[in-house]
Each structure stands twice: as structure tokens, then as C-alpha cells.
Amino acid sequence: MSTEQGFIGRTFGDRDDVALTLLDNMIWPILGVVILGILLTVPQTFRSMQLILWGAVPIGLLVLAESLCLLSGHFDLSIGSIAGFSAMFTGMLLGTCPSCWAVTTSPWVGFGVILITGAVIGLANGVMIAKVGLNPFLQTLAFLIIFEGAKTAMQTQPVTGLPRLYVQVGGTPDLAIGIMLAAFLVFGLVLRYTSFGQSVYALGSSEVSAREVGIDTERLIIVIYTISGLLSAIAGLMLTGFVGVVPPLIGEGLVFQAFAGAVIGGISLFGGRGKITGALGGVILIQLVQSALNNSPVVGATQIQMINGIVLLVAILLYSTQSKIRSRILASGAV
């Protein structure tokens, strides 16, 4: 009898492990179903995988930034506005358009300025949240509004005349895709194998517990938001290269796609759980859906924003369902 109970227990335990593993990696079967659906309905979407991946680079870097914040139990609504403001501010310094400031033509100065701008805004986010104690939602929402407004105040026309090398980084498909994949690889390894990564997961699981085991949570939050700002600035650089100019609406609306990509990829909204590989799967899925919408003859340009909202809603529903199933499995295992 005891042998039989042990066998059943092992069997059910293994089955629960398999179910939890499938839940953690549900992005991949979902991605398979979406690819099959697109192949059947809008096959012309796959005419150029390089173009799809190239278009995914800016949103990929923003998903990475949002995933890092979410894993730590926080979130950042300002990533799109940081990307847009950093790109516009640097473009005004480098550009030769009639209303540009034209301070310098050095692309290397441009690289430094855009990265420093994004990092400083992220640092300010982190300080206000960790040191001043502001709510992350209110703080990053305020910065979203401030920097969207600041971008519009600087320029309402496309910024042109940017240095060639500055535009080439994001404008060369293989280089841009390589930068995105390298960023995911580096962050995947850092979060998996370093004490910094373990601290991020610990902070996301419980800030009080993380503090009790000796983690400087305030400094960690500041570092996380600074990295988020830096990644957002790189996304702004990639957007500039992809378009070839700095358009006045650069970066707007991307935060919602970044949230959807991270959540569909299995990153927990409440921190402490999720994989960077899943976030990469979320990026590919979001970009495939976007490309299919752009190529679909039955979907107009005015409908795409609405469908993006539906995709975000589906992502939230999937996350909610996944969380309920996970809780049910863990509860049954604890009995």
C-alpha cells in the first residue's frame, strides 16, 4: 500500500511539475498557433523574416526594460517617453533641419548623449521611488506625461540631417537584430547566474524578505530603473535608425506593447517570476501580430490601434488564467 501511495505521489508530483513547466513556457505553443494562423490567413507576412525581426528591435529592448522592472516587483510606464525624448533631444543637437539646434555633427557625441539622457531619467525614476518613496505607478506616469510634453515642446516636425554613422546603428538590419539578441542573452545570463539577478528575483518576491537577507533594496531599485532608462534610450536610437529621421511621434504608445510582450512571455505582474527567454518569445509574437495586421487587406490602418488594445487584453486574460491554474496546482500539492 505504501509503495502504491508513493508511486501515486511521485506520479502526481511529476505531473504537477510538468504542468508548471508548461505554464512557465506557454508562450512557445501560443507562438506556434499564431504562426500557423498567420500562415493560413496572411502568408505574405513571412516574405522577409529579417524585416520582421528588424522591426521588433525597438519594442524588444523596451520589453527587456519592462521585464526587468516587473521581475523586481515594480513597473515603468515611462519607457516609451524616455525612448522618444532621448531620441528627440539628441536629434535636435545633431540634426541640420531649420529648427534644429545643430550643436555638433559627431555621431560619437550623439551616442553618448542619448545613452546618458536615458540613464539619467531612469536614475531620477529610481531615486524618486526608492529614496523619496513615491508610488511607481504615479512616478512613472508623471514622467511619461512630462517627457511626452517636453518632446512635443522641442519639435513638432521630423528631425532630419542626422550623422550617417548615428543612423546606421539602428538602420543596419543585421547589426540592430544582433544588438537586441545580445541584450537578451546578456540579461538572461545575468539574471540566471549572478547575485544581481538573484537579488532582482528576491526583491520581486518580497521586498521585506530581500531587505532582511542583507540586500540594499533602495540601491537595487535605483540601479534597475537606471538600466531601464538606458535600455529605453537604446530603443530610441534603434527607432531613429529604423526610420532614418526622428519623427515627432517617436516612442508614443510603445509602453502598452512592451507590457503585452512581457506578460505574454510569462513575466509576472507581481514580480519574482518569469524568464527572459519567455519575454523574447513575447517580443516575436507581438511583432508577428503587428506585421500580419499591416499586411492584412481586411484591416485598415485606423483599426490597428484598437486591435493592439485587444491583444493587450488577451495578454492580461492569459496571465490571469495562468496565475489561477498555477495557484490551483500549488494548492493541491500542498494538501
mmCIF file of C-alpha atoms in Angstrom:
data_model
loop_
_atom_site.group_PDB
_atom_site.id
_atom_site.type_symbol
_atom_site.label_atom_id
_atom_site.label_comp_id
_atom_site.label_asym_id
_atom_site.label_seq_id
_atom_site.Cartn_x
_atom_site.Cartn_y
_atom_site.Cartn_z
ATOM 1 C CA MET A 1 0.000 0.000 0.000
ATOM 2 C CA SER A 2 2.742 2.407 0.952
ATOM 3 C CA THR A 3 4.517 1.572 -2.276
ATOM 4 C CA GLU A 4 1.348 2.285 -4.225
ATOM 5 C CA GLN A 5 0.855 5.627 -2.423
ATOM 6 C CA GLY A 6 4.467 6.551 -3.072
ATOM 7 C CA PHE A 7 4.060 5.701 -6.738
ATOM 8 C CA ILE A 8 0.876 7.807 -6.997
ATOM 9 C CA GLY A 9 2.511 10.656 -5.133
ATOM 10 C CA ARG A 10 5.541 10.599 -7.391
ATOM 11 C CA THR A 11 3.325 10.351 -10.439
ATOM 12 C CA PHE A 12 1.116 13.268 -9.419
ATOM 13 C CA GLY A 13 4.139 15.257 -8.307
ATOM 14 C CA ASP A 14 5.786 14.772 -11.679
ATOM 15 C CA ARG A 15 2.569 15.680 -13.424
ATOM 16 C CA ASP A 16 2.347 18.908 -11.436
ATOM 17 C CA ASP A 17 5.937 19.711 -12.308
ATOM 18 C CA VAL A 18 5.187 19.164 -15.983
ATOM 19 C CA ALA A 19 2.080 21.358 -15.752
ATOM 20 C CA LEU A 20 4.014 24.156 -14.016
ATOM 21 C CA THR A 21 6.798 23.937 -16.603
ATOM 22 C CA LEU A 22 4.238 24.164 -19.415
ATOM 23 C CA LEU A 23 2.647 27.198 -17.759
ATOM 24 C CA ASP A 24 6.030 28.910 -17.419
ATOM 25 C CA ASN A 25 6.752 28.286 -21.113
ATOM 26 C CA MET A 26 3.256 28.718 -22.561
ATOM 27 C CA ILE A 27 4.484 31.460 -24.903
ATOM 28 C CA TRP A 28 6.035 28.902 -27.265
ATOM 29 C CA PRO A 29 2.872 26.826 -28.056
ATOM 30 C CA ILE A 30 0.932 30.115 -28.298
ATOM 31 C CA LEU A 31 3.552 31.414 -30.727
ATOM 32 C CA GLY A 32 3.234 28.193 -32.753
ATOM 33 C CA VAL A 33 -0.548 28.605 -33.011
ATOM 34 C CA VAL A 34 -0.212 32.271 -34.024
ATOM 35 C CA ILE A 35 2.374 31.427 -36.704
ATOM 36 C CA LEU A 36 0.066 28.723 -38.097
ATOM 37 C CA GLY A 37 -2.880 31.145 -38.120
ATOM 38 C CA ILE A 38 -0.863 33.825 -39.926
ATOM 39 C CA LEU A 39 0.413 31.271 -42.471
ATOM 40 C CA LEU A 40 -3.184 30.333 -43.266
ATOM 41 C CA THR A 41 -4.640 33.861 -43.386
ATOM 42 C CA VAL A 42 -1.842 36.353 -44.166
ATOM 43 C CA PRO A 43 1.053 34.266 -45.562
ATOM 44 C CA GLN A 44 2.671 37.321 -47.191
ATOM 45 C CA THR A 45 3.659 38.386 -43.656
ATOM 46 C CA PHE A 46 6.590 35.952 -43.848
ATOM 47 C CA ARG A 47 8.108 37.333 -47.042
ATOM 48 C CA SER A 48 11.028 38.677 -45.003
ATOM 49 C CA MET A 49 11.815 37.356 -41.527
ATOM 50 C CA GLN A 50 14.735 39.779 -41.385
ATOM 51 C CA LEU A 51 12.335 42.711 -41.773
ATOM 52 C CA ILE A 52 10.079 41.322 -39.019
ATOM 53 C CA LEU A 53 12.998 40.897 -36.603
ATOM 54 C CA TRP A 54 14.408 44.313 -37.532
ATOM 55 C CA GLY A 55 11.069 45.927 -36.780
ATOM 56 C CA ALA A 56 10.997 44.072 -33.452
ATOM 57 C CA VAL A 57 14.277 45.571 -32.202
ATOM 58 C CA PRO A 58 12.936 48.767 -30.515
ATOM 59 C CA ILE A 59 9.973 47.029 -28.891
ATOM 60 C CA GLY A 60 12.292 44.157 -27.891
ATOM 61 C CA LEU A 61 14.557 46.492 -25.933
ATOM 62 C CA LEU A 62 11.520 48.104 -24.278
ATOM 63 C CA VAL A 63 10.124 44.676 -23.356
ATOM 64 C CA LEU A 64 13.508 43.873 -21.799
ATOM 65 C CA ALA A 65 13.397 47.112 -19.789
ATOM 66 C CA GLU A 66 9.834 46.458 -18.635
ATOM 67 C CA SER A 67 10.603 42.824 -17.819
ATOM 68 C CA LEU A 68 13.476 43.841 -15.549
ATOM 69 C CA CYS A 69 11.193 46.241 -13.657
ATOM 70 C CA LEU A 70 8.367 43.695 -13.437
ATOM 71 C CA LEU A 71 10.678 40.953 -12.142
ATOM 72 C CA SER A 72 11.699 43.292 -9.323
ATOM 73 C CA GLY A 73 8.051 43.869 -8.384
ATOM 74 C CA HIS A 74 7.896 47.313 -9.994
ATOM 75 C CA PHE A 75 6.940 48.676 -13.393
ATOM 76 C CA ASP A 76 7.801 51.583 -15.623
ATOM 77 C CA LEU A 77 5.154 53.454 -17.626
ATOM 78 C CA SER A 78 7.691 55.981 -18.881
ATOM 79 C CA ILE A 79 9.873 53.719 -21.058
ATOM 80 C CA GLY A 80 8.267 54.842 -24.340
ATOM 81 C CA SER A 81 8.529 58.529 -23.457
ATOM 82 C CA ILE A 82 12.161 58.065 -22.346
ATOM 83 C CA ALA A 83 12.923 56.456 -25.723
ATOM 84 C CA GLY A 84 11.148 59.273 -27.581
ATOM 85 C CA PHE A 85 12.552 62.175 -25.545
ATOM 86 C CA SER A 86 16.135 60.810 -25.619
ATOM 87 C CA ALA A 87 15.956 60.369 -29.395
ATOM 88 C CA MET A 88 14.384 63.805 -29.977
ATOM 89 C CA PHE A 89 16.760 65.656 -27.624
ATOM 90 C CA THR A 90 19.818 64.056 -29.238
ATOM 91 C CA GLY A 91 18.379 64.589 -32.716
ATOM 92 C CA MET A 92 17.950 68.308 -32.020
ATOM 93 C CA LEU A 93 21.648 68.501 -31.067
ATOM 94 C CA LEU A 94 22.835 66.571 -34.132
ATOM 95 C CA GLY A 95 20.277 67.423 -36.828
ATOM 96 C CA THR A 96 20.587 70.050 -39.555
ATOM 97 C CA CYS A 97 16.882 70.782 -40.035
ATOM 98 C CA PRO A 98 15.939 74.515 -39.949
ATOM 99 C CA SER A 99 14.653 74.404 -36.369
ATOM 100 C CA CYS A 100 17.385 72.051 -35.033
ATOM 101 C CA TRP A 101 19.991 73.288 -32.586
ATOM 102 C CA ALA A 102 22.891 71.804 -34.655
ATOM 103 C CA VAL A 103 25.328 71.829 -31.743
ATOM 104 C CA THR A 104 27.561 69.059 -33.089
ATOM 105 C CA THR A 105 27.840 66.643 -36.009
ATOM 106 C CA SER A 106 29.800 63.968 -34.143
ATOM 107 C CA PRO A 107 27.900 60.647 -34.050
ATOM 108 C CA TRP A 108 30.001 59.558 -31.045
ATOM 109 C CA VAL A 109 28.804 62.562 -29.065
ATOM 110 C CA GLY A 110 25.293 61.585 -30.138
ATOM 111 C CA PHE A 111 25.721 58.029 -28.833
ATOM 112 C CA GLY A 112 26.947 59.363 -25.511
ATOM 113 C CA VAL A 113 24.188 61.969 -25.191
ATOM 114 C CA ILE A 114 21.308 59.627 -25.942
ATOM 115 C CA LEU A 115 22.580 56.948 -23.535
ATOM 116 C CA ILE A 116 23.290 59.447 -20.746
ATOM 117 C CA THR A 117 19.896 61.110 -21.236
ATOM 118 C CA GLY A 118 18.027 57.815 -20.885
ATOM 119 C CA ALA A 119 20.150 56.666 -17.931
ATOM 120 C CA VAL A 120 19.704 59.976 -16.053
ATOM 121 C CA ILE A 121 15.919 59.900 -16.481
ATOM 122 C CA GLY A 122 15.879 56.280 -15.288
ATOM 123 C CA LEU A 123 18.093 57.254 -12.346
ATOM 124 C CA ALA A 124 15.639 60.018 -11.420
ATOM 125 C CA ASN A 125 12.792 57.496 -11.575
ATOM 126 C CA GLY A 126 14.697 55.160 -9.247
ATOM 127 C CA VAL A 127 15.620 57.878 -6.747
ATOM 128 C CA MET A 128 12.063 59.194 -6.550
ATOM 129 C CA ILE A 129 10.698 55.685 -5.959
ATOM 130 C CA ALA A 130 13.414 54.262 -3.675
ATOM 131 C CA LYS A 131 14.524 57.318 -1.698
ATOM 132 C CA VAL A 132 11.505 59.655 -1.773
ATOM 133 C CA GLY A 133 9.029 56.779 -1.548
ATOM 134 C CA LEU A 134 6.753 57.693 -4.452
ATOM 135 C CA ASN A 135 4.441 55.058 -5.875
ATOM 136 C CA PRO A 136 5.998 53.575 -9.065
ATOM 137 C CA PHE A 137 2.724 53.994 -10.970
ATOM 138 C CA LEU A 138 2.387 57.684 -10.141
ATOM 139 C CA GLN A 139 6.086 58.456 -10.567
ATOM 140 C CA THR A 140 6.479 56.813 -13.977
ATOM 141 C CA LEU A 141 3.082 58.123 -15.150
ATOM 142 C CA ALA A 142 4.239 61.643 -14.280
ATOM 143 C CA PHE A 143 7.463 61.161 -16.242
ATOM 144 C CA LEU A 144 5.503 59.721 -19.161
ATOM 145 C CA ILE A 145 3.440 62.918 -19.349
ATOM 146 C CA ILE A 146 6.377 65.257 -18.671
ATOM 147 C CA PHE A 147 8.696 63.817 -21.320
ATOM 148 C CA GLU A 148 5.960 63.350 -23.925
ATOM 149 C CA GLY A 149 5.182 67.031 -23.458
ATOM 150 C CA ALA A 150 8.843 68.027 -23.474
ATOM 151 C CA LYS A 151 9.398 66.149 -26.720
ATOM 152 C CA THR A 152 6.485 67.933 -28.388
ATOM 153 C CA ALA A 153 7.665 71.286 -27.000
ATOM 154 C CA MET A 154 11.084 70.766 -28.593
ATOM 155 C CA GLN A 155 9.924 69.818 -32.070
ATOM 156 C CA THR A 156 6.725 69.022 -33.972
ATOM 157 C CA GLN A 157 8.397 68.231 -37.310
ATOM 158 C CA PRO A 158 10.648 65.299 -38.262
ATOM 159 C CA VAL A 159 14.300 65.915 -37.354
ATOM 160 C CA THR A 160 16.498 65.294 -40.385
ATOM 161 C CA GLY A 161 20.156 65.646 -41.324
ATOM 162 C CA LEU A 162 21.467 63.237 -38.683
ATOM 163 C CA PRO A 163 25.060 61.934 -38.950
ATOM 164 C CA ARG A 164 25.298 58.828 -41.102
ATOM 165 C CA LEU A 165 27.007 56.614 -38.520
ATOM 166 C CA TYR A 166 24.481 57.625 -35.861
ATOM 167 C CA VAL A 167 21.604 56.416 -38.043
ATOM 168 C CA GLN A 168 23.413 53.327 -39.328
ATOM 169 C CA VAL A 169 23.420 51.548 -35.942
ATOM 170 C CA GLY A 170 19.668 51.098 -35.976
ATOM 171 C CA GLY A 171 19.416 51.313 -39.756
ATOM 172 C CA THR A 172 21.531 48.221 -40.464
ATOM 173 C CA PRO A 173 19.209 45.225 -40.029
ATOM 174 C CA ASP A 174 21.810 42.609 -39.046
ATOM 175 C CA LEU A 175 23.539 44.950 -36.581
ATOM 176 C CA ALA A 176 20.274 46.067 -34.962
ATOM 177 C CA ILE A 177 18.987 42.486 -34.634
ATOM 178 C CA GLY A 178 22.372 41.399 -33.235
ATOM 179 C CA ILE A 179 22.243 44.163 -30.594
ATOM 180 C CA MET A 180 18.761 43.085 -29.495
ATOM 181 C CA LEU A 181 19.669 39.386 -29.287
ATOM 182 C CA ALA A 182 22.926 40.193 -27.463
ATOM 183 C CA ALA A 183 20.983 42.281 -24.938
ATOM 184 C CA PHE A 184 18.575 39.405 -24.273
ATOM 185 C CA LEU A 185 21.469 36.945 -23.969
ATOM 186 C CA VAL A 186 23.400 39.145 -21.535
ATOM 187 C CA PHE A 187 20.374 39.884 -19.351
ATOM 188 C CA GLY A 188 19.294 36.238 -19.445
ATOM 189 C CA LEU A 189 22.702 35.119 -18.175
ATOM 190 C CA VAL A 190 22.961 37.939 -15.616
ATOM 191 C CA LEU A 191 19.536 37.222 -14.147
ATOM 192 C CA ARG A 192 20.162 33.468 -14.134
ATOM 193 C CA TYR A 193 23.704 33.220 -12.809
ATOM 194 C CA THR A 194 24.680 36.364 -10.889
ATOM 195 C CA SER A 195 23.949 37.679 -7.407
ATOM 196 C CA PHE A 196 22.403 40.768 -9.036
ATOM 197 C CA GLY A 197 19.894 38.557 -10.832
ATOM 198 C CA GLN A 198 19.075 36.648 -7.659
ATOM 199 C CA SER A 199 18.596 39.952 -5.844
ATOM 200 C CA VAL A 200 16.155 41.144 -8.537
ATOM 201 C CA TYR A 201 14.058 37.976 -8.141
ATOM 202 C CA ALA A 202 14.280 38.217 -4.340
ATOM 203 C CA LEU A 203 13.150 41.847 -4.424
ATOM 204 C CA GLY A 204 10.241 40.917 -6.666
ATOM 205 C CA SER A 205 9.185 38.046 -4.407
ATOM 206 C CA SER A 206 9.246 40.073 -1.193
ATOM 207 C CA GLU A 207 10.939 43.409 -0.584
ATOM 208 C CA VAL A 208 10.856 42.885 3.195
ATOM 209 C CA SER A 209 12.475 39.457 2.964
ATOM 210 C CA ALA A 210 15.066 40.753 0.500
ATOM 211 C CA ARG A 211 15.984 43.516 2.960
ATOM 212 C CA GLU A 212 16.210 41.034 5.827
ATOM 213 C CA VAL A 213 18.748 38.883 3.988
ATOM 214 C CA GLY A 214 21.009 41.904 3.501
ATOM 215 C CA ILE A 215 20.038 43.211 0.069
ATOM 216 C CA ASP A 216 20.244 47.001 -0.239
ATOM 217 C CA THR A 217 16.801 47.271 -1.820
ATOM 218 C CA GLU A 218 16.885 51.050 -2.300
ATOM 219 C CA ARG A 219 20.132 50.927 -4.259
ATOM 220 C CA LEU A 220 18.889 47.926 -6.239
ATOM 221 C CA ILE A 221 15.686 49.751 -7.258
ATOM 222 C CA ILE A 222 17.728 52.760 -8.397
ATOM 223 C CA VAL A 223 20.042 50.505 -10.444
ATOM 224 C CA ILE A 224 17.071 48.702 -12.030
ATOM 225 C CA TYR A 225 15.372 51.918 -13.123
ATOM 226 C CA THR A 226 18.666 53.327 -14.403
ATOM 227 C CA ILE A 227 19.144 50.214 -16.557
ATOM 228 C CA SER A 228 15.530 50.504 -17.700
ATOM 229 C CA GLY A 229 16.169 54.096 -18.790
ATOM 230 C CA LEU A 230 19.364 53.072 -20.571
ATOM 231 C CA LEU A 231 17.602 50.288 -22.481
ATOM 232 C CA SER A 232 14.810 52.713 -23.393
ATOM 233 C CA ALA A 233 17.364 55.155 -24.784
ATOM 234 C CA ILE A 234 18.909 52.393 -26.914
ATOM 235 C CA ALA A 235 15.387 51.632 -28.163
ATOM 236 C CA GLY A 236 15.116 55.312 -29.140
ATOM 237 C CA LEU A 237 18.403 55.055 -31.034
ATOM 238 C CA MET A 238 17.145 51.961 -32.861
ATOM 239 C CA LEU A 239 13.850 53.652 -33.739
ATOM 240 C CA THR A 240 15.782 56.589 -35.178
ATOM 241 C CA GLY A 241 17.874 54.268 -37.330
ATOM 242 C CA PHE A 242 14.851 52.233 -38.450
ATOM 243 C CA VAL A 243 13.045 55.352 -39.721
ATOM 244 C CA GLY A 244 16.134 57.362 -40.731
ATOM 245 C CA VAL A 245 14.852 60.532 -39.005
ATOM 246 C CA VAL A 246 13.375 61.430 -35.618
ATOM 247 C CA PRO A 247 9.607 61.641 -36.172
ATOM 248 C CA PRO A 248 7.583 63.834 -33.768
ATOM 249 C CA LEU A 249 5.538 60.837 -32.521
ATOM 250 C CA ILE A 250 8.570 58.657 -31.830
ATOM 251 C CA GLY A 251 8.101 56.268 -28.887
ATOM 252 C CA GLU A 252 4.422 57.035 -28.303
ATOM 253 C CA GLY A 253 2.162 54.089 -27.406
ATOM 254 C CA LEU A 254 5.022 51.594 -27.180
ATOM 255 C CA VAL A 255 4.703 51.075 -23.418
ATOM 256 C CA PHE A 256 1.487 49.097 -23.898
ATOM 257 C CA GLN A 257 3.089 46.788 -26.445
ATOM 258 C CA ALA A 258 6.043 46.351 -24.081
ATOM 259 C CA PHE A 259 3.697 45.349 -21.267
ATOM 260 C CA ALA A 260 1.856 42.925 -23.546
ATOM 261 C CA GLY A 261 5.108 41.337 -24.753
ATOM 262 C CA ALA A 262 6.433 40.863 -21.225
ATOM 263 C CA VAL A 263 3.167 39.476 -19.818
ATOM 264 C CA ILE A 264 2.533 37.117 -22.742
ATOM 265 C CA GLY A 265 6.132 35.981 -22.316
ATOM 266 C CA GLY A 266 5.364 34.858 -18.758
ATOM 267 C CA ILE A 267 6.809 37.732 -16.714
ATOM 268 C CA SER A 268 4.740 38.077 -13.545
ATOM 269 C CA LEU A 269 2.936 41.373 -12.979
ATOM 270 C CA PHE A 270 3.661 40.979 -9.271
ATOM 271 C CA GLY A 271 7.384 40.241 -9.537
ATOM 272 C CA GLY A 272 9.726 37.387 -8.754
ATOM 273 C CA ARG A 273 8.762 35.036 -11.563
ATOM 274 C CA GLY A 274 9.438 34.801 -15.291
ATOM 275 C CA LYS A 275 12.205 34.157 -17.805
ATOM 276 C CA ILE A 276 13.947 36.437 -20.258
ATOM 277 C CA THR A 277 13.615 33.746 -22.947
ATOM 278 C CA GLY A 278 9.842 33.947 -22.493
ATOM 279 C CA ALA A 279 9.989 37.730 -22.881
ATOM 280 C CA LEU A 280 11.855 37.239 -26.177
ATOM 281 C CA GLY A 281 9.056 34.929 -27.321
ATOM 282 C CA GLY A 282 6.577 37.663 -26.372
ATOM 283 C CA VAL A 283 8.501 40.174 -28.489
ATOM 284 C CA ILE A 284 8.400 37.892 -31.540
ATOM 285 C CA LEU A 285 4.684 37.251 -31.073
ATOM 286 C CA ILE A 286 3.826 40.958 -30.724
ATOM 287 C CA GLN A 287 5.846 41.834 -33.835
ATOM 288 C CA LEU A 288 4.343 38.967 -35.862
ATOM 289 C CA VAL A 289 0.820 40.130 -34.979
ATOM 290 C CA GLN A 290 1.769 43.713 -35.876
ATOM 291 C CA SER A 291 3.273 42.635 -39.210
ATOM 292 C CA ALA A 292 0.224 40.478 -40.003
ATOM 293 C CA LEU A 293 -2.089 43.443 -39.296
ATOM 294 C CA ASN A 294 -0.022 45.693 -41.546
ATOM 295 C CA ASN A 295 -0.127 43.099 -44.338
ATOM 296 C CA SER A 296 -3.781 42.176 -43.962
ATOM 297 C CA PRO A 297 -6.040 43.537 -46.732
ATOM 298 C CA VAL A 298 -9.100 43.459 -44.438
ATOM 299 C CA VAL A 299 -7.618 45.516 -41.568
ATOM 300 C CA GLY A 300 -7.363 49.269 -42.092
ATOM 301 C CA ALA A 301 -4.692 51.497 -40.588
ATOM 302 C CA THR A 302 -7.307 53.133 -38.340
ATOM 303 C CA GLN A 303 -8.216 49.747 -36.819
ATOM 304 C CA ILE A 304 -4.696 48.683 -35.827
ATOM 305 C CA GLN A 305 -4.673 50.686 -32.581
ATOM 306 C CA MET A 306 -7.924 49.055 -31.494
ATOM 307 C CA ILE A 307 -6.595 45.588 -32.297
ATOM 308 C CA ASN A 308 -3.405 46.353 -30.342
ATOM 309 C CA GLY A 309 -5.663 47.059 -27.360
ATOM 310 C CA ILE A 310 -7.404 43.724 -27.878
ATOM 311 C CA VAL A 311 -4.005 41.983 -27.941
ATOM 312 C CA LEU A 312 -3.166 43.649 -24.616
ATOM 313 C CA LEU A 313 -6.499 42.495 -23.171
ATOM 314 C CA VAL A 314 -5.842 38.932 -24.363
ATOM 315 C CA ALA A 315 -2.409 39.081 -22.731
ATOM 316 C CA ILE A 316 -3.961 40.104 -19.413
ATOM 317 C CA LEU A 317 -6.588 37.334 -19.667
ATOM 318 C CA LEU A 318 -3.877 34.771 -20.413
ATOM 319 C CA TYR A 319 -1.875 35.990 -17.451
ATOM 320 C CA SER A 320 -4.902 35.821 -15.169
ATOM 321 C CA THR A 321 -5.750 32.282 -16.320
ATOM 322 C CA GLN A 322 -2.154 31.165 -15.909
ATOM 323 C CA SER A 323 -1.997 32.573 -12.373
ATOM 324 C CA LYS A 324 -5.218 30.811 -11.357
ATOM 325 C CA ILE A 325 -4.071 27.459 -12.739
ATOM 326 C CA ARG A 326 -0.685 27.846 -11.056
ATOM 327 C CA SER A 327 -2.271 28.670 -7.698
ATOM 328 C CA ARG A 328 -4.608 25.673 -8.015
ATOM 329 C CA ILE A 329 -1.730 23.301 -8.776
ATOM 330 C CA LEU A 330 0.408 24.608 -5.916
ATOM 331 C CA ALA A 331 -2.554 24.437 -3.512
ATOM 332 C CA SER A 332 -3.311 20.836 -4.462
ATOM 333 C CA GLY A 333 0.341 19.912 -3.975
ATOM 334 C CA ALA A 334 0.412 21.489 -0.544
ATOM 335 C CA VAL A 335 -2.504 19.403 0.751
#
